PDB file of C-alpha atoms and ligand atoms in Angstrom:
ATOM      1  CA  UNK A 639     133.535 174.002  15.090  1.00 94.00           C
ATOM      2  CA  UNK A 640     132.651 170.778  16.795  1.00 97.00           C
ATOM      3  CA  UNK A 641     129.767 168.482  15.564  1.00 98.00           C
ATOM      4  CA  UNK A 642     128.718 164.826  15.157  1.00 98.00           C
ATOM      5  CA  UNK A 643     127.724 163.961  11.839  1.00 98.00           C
ATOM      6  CA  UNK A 644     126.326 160.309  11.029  1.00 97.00           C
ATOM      7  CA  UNK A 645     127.345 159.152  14.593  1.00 96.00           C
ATOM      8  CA  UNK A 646     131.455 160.632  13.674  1.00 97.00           C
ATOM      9  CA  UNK A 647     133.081 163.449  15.206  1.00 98.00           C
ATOM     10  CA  UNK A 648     133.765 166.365  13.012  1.00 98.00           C
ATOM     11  CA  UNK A 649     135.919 169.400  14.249  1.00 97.00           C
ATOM     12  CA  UNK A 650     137.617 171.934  12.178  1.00 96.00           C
ATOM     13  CA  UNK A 651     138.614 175.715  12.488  1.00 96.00           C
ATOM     14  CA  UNK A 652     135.833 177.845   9.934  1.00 95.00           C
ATOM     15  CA  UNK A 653     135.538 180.988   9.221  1.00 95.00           C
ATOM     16  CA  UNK A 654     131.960 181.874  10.962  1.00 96.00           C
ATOM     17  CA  UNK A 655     129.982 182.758   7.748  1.00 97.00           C
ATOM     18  CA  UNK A 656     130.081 179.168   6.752  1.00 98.00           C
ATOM     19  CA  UNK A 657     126.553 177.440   5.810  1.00 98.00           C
ATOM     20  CA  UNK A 658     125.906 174.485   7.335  1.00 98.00           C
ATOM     21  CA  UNK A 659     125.752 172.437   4.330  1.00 98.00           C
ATOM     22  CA  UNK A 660     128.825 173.674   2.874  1.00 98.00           C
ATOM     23  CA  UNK A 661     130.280 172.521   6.022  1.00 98.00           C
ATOM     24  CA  UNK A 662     128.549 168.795   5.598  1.00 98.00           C
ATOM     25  CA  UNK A 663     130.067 168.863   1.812  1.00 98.00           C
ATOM     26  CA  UNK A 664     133.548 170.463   1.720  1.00 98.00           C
ATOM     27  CA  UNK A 665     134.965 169.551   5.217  1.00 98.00           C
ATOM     28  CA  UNK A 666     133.069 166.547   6.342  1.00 98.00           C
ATOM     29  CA  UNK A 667     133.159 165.565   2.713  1.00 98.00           C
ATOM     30  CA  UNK A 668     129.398 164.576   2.809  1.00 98.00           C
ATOM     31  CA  UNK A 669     128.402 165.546  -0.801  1.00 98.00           C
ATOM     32  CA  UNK A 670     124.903 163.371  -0.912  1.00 97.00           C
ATOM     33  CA  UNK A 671     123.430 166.617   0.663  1.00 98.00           C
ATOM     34  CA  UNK A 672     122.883 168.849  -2.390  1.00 98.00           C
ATOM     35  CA  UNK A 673     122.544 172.338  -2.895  1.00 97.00           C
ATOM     36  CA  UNK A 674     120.107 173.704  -5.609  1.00 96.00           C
ATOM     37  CA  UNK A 675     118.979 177.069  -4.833  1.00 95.00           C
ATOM     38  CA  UNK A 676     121.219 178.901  -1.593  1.00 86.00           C
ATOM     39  CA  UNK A 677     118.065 180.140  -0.576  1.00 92.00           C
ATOM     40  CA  UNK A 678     115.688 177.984   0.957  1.00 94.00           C
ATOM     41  CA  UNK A 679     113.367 176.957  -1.583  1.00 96.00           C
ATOM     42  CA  UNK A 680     114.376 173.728  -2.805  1.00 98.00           C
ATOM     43  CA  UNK A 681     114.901 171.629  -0.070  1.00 98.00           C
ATOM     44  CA  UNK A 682     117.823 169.298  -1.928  1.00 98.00           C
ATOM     45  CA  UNK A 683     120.113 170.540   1.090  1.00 98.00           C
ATOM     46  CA  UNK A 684     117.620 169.077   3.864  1.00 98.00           C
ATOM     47  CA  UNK A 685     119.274 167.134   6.969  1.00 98.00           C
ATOM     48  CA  UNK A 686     118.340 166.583  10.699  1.00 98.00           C
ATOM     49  CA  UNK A 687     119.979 168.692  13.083  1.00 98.00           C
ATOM     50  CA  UNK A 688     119.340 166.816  16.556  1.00 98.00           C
ATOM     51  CA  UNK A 689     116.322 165.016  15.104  1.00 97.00           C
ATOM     52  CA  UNK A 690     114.099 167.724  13.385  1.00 98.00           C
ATOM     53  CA  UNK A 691     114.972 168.341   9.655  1.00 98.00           C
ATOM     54  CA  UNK A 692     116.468 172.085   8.775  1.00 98.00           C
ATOM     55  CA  UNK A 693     117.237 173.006   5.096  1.00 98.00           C
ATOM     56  CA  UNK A 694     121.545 173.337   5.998  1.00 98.00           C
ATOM     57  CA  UNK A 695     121.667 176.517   3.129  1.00 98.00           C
ATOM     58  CA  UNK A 696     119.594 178.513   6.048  1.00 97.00           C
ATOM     59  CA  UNK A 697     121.847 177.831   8.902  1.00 97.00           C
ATOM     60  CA  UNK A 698     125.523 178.710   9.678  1.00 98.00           C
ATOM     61  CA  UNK A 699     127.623 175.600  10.784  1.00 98.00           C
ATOM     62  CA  UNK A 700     128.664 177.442  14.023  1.00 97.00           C
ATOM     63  CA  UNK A 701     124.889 177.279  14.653  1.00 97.00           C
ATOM     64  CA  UNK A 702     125.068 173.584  14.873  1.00 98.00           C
ATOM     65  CA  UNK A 703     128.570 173.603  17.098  1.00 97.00           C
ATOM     66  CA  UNK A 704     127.946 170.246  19.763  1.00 98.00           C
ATOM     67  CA  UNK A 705     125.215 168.873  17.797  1.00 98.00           C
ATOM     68  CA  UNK A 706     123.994 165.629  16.041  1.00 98.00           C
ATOM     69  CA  UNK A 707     123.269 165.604  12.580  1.00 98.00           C
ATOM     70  CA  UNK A 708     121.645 163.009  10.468  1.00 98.00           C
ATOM     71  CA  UNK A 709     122.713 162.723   6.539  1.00 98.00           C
ATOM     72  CA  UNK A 710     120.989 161.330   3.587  1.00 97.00           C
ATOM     73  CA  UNK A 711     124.470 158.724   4.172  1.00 97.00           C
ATOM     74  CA  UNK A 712     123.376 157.798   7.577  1.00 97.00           C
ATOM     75  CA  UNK A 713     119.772 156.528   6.923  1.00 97.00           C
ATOM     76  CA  UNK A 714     120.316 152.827   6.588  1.00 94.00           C
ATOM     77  CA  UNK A 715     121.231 150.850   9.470  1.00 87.00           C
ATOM     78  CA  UNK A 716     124.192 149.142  10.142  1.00 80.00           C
ATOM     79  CA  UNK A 717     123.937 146.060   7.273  1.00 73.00           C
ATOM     80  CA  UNK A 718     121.800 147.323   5.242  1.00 82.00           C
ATOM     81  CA  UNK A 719     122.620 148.544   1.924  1.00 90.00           C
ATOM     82  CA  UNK A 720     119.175 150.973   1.815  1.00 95.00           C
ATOM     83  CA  UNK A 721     117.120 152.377   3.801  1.00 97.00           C
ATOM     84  CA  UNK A 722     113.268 151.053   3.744  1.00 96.00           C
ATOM     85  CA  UNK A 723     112.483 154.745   2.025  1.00 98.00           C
ATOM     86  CA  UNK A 724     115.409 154.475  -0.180  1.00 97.00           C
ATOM     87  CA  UNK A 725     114.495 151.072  -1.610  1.00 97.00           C
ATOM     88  CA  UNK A 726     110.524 151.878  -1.886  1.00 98.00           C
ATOM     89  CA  UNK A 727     112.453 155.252  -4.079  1.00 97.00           C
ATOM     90  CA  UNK A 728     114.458 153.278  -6.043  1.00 97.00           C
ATOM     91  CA  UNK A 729     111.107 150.093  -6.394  1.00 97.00           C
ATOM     92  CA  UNK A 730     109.015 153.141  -7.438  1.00 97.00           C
ATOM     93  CA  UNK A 731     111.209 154.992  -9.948  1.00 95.00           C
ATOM     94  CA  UNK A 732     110.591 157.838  -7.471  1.00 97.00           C
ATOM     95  CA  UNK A 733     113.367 159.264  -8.889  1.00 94.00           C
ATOM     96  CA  UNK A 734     114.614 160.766 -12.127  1.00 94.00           C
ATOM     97  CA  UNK A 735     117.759 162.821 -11.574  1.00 96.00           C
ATOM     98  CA  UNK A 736     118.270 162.124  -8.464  1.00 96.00           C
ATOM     99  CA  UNK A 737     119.177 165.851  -7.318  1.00 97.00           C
ATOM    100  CA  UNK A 738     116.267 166.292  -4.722  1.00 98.00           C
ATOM    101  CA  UNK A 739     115.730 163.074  -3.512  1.00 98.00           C
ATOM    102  CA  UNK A 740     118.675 163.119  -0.132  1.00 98.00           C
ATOM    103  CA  UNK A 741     116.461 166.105   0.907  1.00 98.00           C
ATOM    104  CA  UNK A 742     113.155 164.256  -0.104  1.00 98.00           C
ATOM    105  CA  UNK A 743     114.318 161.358   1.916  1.00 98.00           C
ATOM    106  CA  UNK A 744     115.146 163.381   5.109  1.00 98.00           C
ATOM    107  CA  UNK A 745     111.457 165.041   5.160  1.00 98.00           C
ATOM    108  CA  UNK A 746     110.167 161.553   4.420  1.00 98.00           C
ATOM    109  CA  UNK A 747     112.084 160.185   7.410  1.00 98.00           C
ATOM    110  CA  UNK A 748     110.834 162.963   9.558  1.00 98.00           C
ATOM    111  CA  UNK A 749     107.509 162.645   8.755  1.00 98.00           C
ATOM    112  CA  UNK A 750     107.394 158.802   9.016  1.00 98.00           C
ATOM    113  CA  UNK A 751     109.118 158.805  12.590  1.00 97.00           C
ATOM    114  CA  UNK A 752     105.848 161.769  13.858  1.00 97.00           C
ATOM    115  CA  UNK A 753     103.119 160.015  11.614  1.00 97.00           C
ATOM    116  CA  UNK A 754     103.670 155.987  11.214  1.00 97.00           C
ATOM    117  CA  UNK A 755     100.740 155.968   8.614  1.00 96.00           C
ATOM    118  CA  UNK A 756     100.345 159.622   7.138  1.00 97.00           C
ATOM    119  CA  UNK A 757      97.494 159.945   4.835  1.00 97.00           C
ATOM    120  CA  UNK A 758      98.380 161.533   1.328  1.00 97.00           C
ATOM    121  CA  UNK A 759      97.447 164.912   1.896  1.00 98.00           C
ATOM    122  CA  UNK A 760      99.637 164.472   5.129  1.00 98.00           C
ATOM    123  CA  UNK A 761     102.369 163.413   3.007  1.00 98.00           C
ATOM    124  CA  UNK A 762     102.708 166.035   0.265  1.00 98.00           C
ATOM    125  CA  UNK A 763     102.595 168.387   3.276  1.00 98.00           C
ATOM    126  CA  UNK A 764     105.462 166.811   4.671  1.00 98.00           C
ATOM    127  CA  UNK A 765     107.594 167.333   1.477  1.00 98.00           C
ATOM    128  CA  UNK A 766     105.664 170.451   1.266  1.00 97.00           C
ATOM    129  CA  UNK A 767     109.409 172.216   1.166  1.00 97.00           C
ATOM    130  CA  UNK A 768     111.003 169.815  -1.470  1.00 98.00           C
ATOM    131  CA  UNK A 769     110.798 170.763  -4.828  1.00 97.00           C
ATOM    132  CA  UNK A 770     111.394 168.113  -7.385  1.00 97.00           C
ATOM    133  CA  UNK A 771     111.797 169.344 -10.830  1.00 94.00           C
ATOM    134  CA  UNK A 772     111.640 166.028 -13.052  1.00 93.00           C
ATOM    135  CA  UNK A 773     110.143 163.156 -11.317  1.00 86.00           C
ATOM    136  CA  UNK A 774     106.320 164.539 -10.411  1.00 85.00           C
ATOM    137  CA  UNK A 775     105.542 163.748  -6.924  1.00 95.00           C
ATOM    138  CA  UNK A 776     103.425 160.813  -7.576  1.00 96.00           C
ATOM    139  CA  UNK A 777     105.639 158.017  -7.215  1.00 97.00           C
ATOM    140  CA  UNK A 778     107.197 159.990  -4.299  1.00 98.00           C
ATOM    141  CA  UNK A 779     104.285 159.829  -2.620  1.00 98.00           C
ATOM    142  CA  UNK A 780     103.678 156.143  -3.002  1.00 98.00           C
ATOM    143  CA  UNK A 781     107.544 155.228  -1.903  1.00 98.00           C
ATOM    144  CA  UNK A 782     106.338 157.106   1.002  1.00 98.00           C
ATOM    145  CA  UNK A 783     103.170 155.202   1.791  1.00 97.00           C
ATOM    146  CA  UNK A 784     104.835 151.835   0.920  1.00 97.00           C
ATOM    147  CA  UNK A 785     107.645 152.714   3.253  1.00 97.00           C
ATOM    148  CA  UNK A 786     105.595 153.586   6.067  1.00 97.00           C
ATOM    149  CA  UNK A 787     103.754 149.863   5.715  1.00 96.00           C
ATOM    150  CA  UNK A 788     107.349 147.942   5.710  1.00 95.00           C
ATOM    151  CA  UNK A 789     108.442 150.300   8.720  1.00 95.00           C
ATOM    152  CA  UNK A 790     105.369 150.638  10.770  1.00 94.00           C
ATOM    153  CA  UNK A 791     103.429 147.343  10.077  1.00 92.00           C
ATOM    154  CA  UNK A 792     100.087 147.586  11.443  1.00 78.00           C
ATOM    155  CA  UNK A 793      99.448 145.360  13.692  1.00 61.00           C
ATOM    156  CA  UNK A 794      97.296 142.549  13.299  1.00 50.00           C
ATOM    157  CA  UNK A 795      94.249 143.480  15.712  1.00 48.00           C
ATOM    158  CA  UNK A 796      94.149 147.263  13.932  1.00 56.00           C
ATOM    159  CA  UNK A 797      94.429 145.378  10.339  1.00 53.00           C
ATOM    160  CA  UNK A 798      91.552 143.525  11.659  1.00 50.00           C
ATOM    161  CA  UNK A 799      89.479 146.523  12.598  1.00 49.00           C
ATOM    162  CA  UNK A 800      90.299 148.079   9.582  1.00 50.00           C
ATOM    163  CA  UNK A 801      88.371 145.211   7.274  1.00 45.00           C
TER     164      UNK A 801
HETATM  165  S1  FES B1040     119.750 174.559  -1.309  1.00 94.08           S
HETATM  166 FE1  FES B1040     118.830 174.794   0.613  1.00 94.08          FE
HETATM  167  S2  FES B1040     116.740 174.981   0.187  1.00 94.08           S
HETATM  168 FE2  FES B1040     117.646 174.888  -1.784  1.00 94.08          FE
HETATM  169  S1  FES B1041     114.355 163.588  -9.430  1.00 94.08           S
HETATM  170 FE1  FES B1041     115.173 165.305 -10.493  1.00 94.08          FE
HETATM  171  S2  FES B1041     114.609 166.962  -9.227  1.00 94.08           S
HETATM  172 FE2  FES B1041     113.617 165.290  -8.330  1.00 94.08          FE
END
């Protein structure tokens, strides 16, 4: 099996029933995508599989031979220490445990890159498959509008219009 993960080249003989995201943790060693339920309810296991977000417990890794997949590790750009999401997160206490929030993060990155300024009800349908068991999705929700502003800063004519 042959893949790209985080801009790296991954390639290693599998037996075909592996998962995808038991390929991501055992054999690229990857473990910031978690696994919580095995059956496609929790979302903790979310990553982007050439740009649109899959939940890796539903997919085999064979499925994803020759493509290019995005990790909760590979958010941040080159010299930054955090991603705009993952600081607004950690600024918000958006988090408690910490066990759903690399999957939160991925459907909050997807959403952001289709919807530069999603509304709230556009949000919590676009972590509408990530279950977070401790936090409450309030502050999740905010990180999410507060990281939209600091990635997608509306311009000053549309600010203007806005007032
Ligand atoms: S581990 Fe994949 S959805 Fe829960
Ligand atoms: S922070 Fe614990 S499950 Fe979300």
């Amino acid at each position: 099996m042959n893949m790209r993960i985080n801009g790296k080249e991954y390639s290693s003989d599998q037996e075909a029933r592996l998962l995808l995201v038991d390929f991501i943790r055992d054999v690229a060693k990857l473990t910031g995508t978690h696994i919580g339920c095995d059956t496609s309810n929790c979302g903790a296991c979310t990553v982007m599989v050439d740009g649109k977000t899959v939940k890796s417990c539903t997919m085999f890794a064979v499925e994803a031979e020759g493509t290019d997949i995005l990790t909760v590790e590979g958010i941040s750009k080159e010299g930054e220490s955090l991603h705009p999401l993952q600081e607004s997160f950690w600024k918000n206490n958006a988090l408690q445990c910490g066990y759903c929030t690399p999957g939160m993060l991925m459907s909050a990155l997807f959403l952001l890159e289709r919807n530069h300024h999603p509304t709230t009800d556009e949000i919590k349908s676009g972590i509408a498959g990530n279950i977070c068991r401790c936090t409450g999705y309030f502050p999740i929700i905010r990180s999410i509008k507060e990281a939209s502003e600091k990635l997608y800063p509306l311009d000053h004519d549309r600010t203007a219009g806005l007032m």
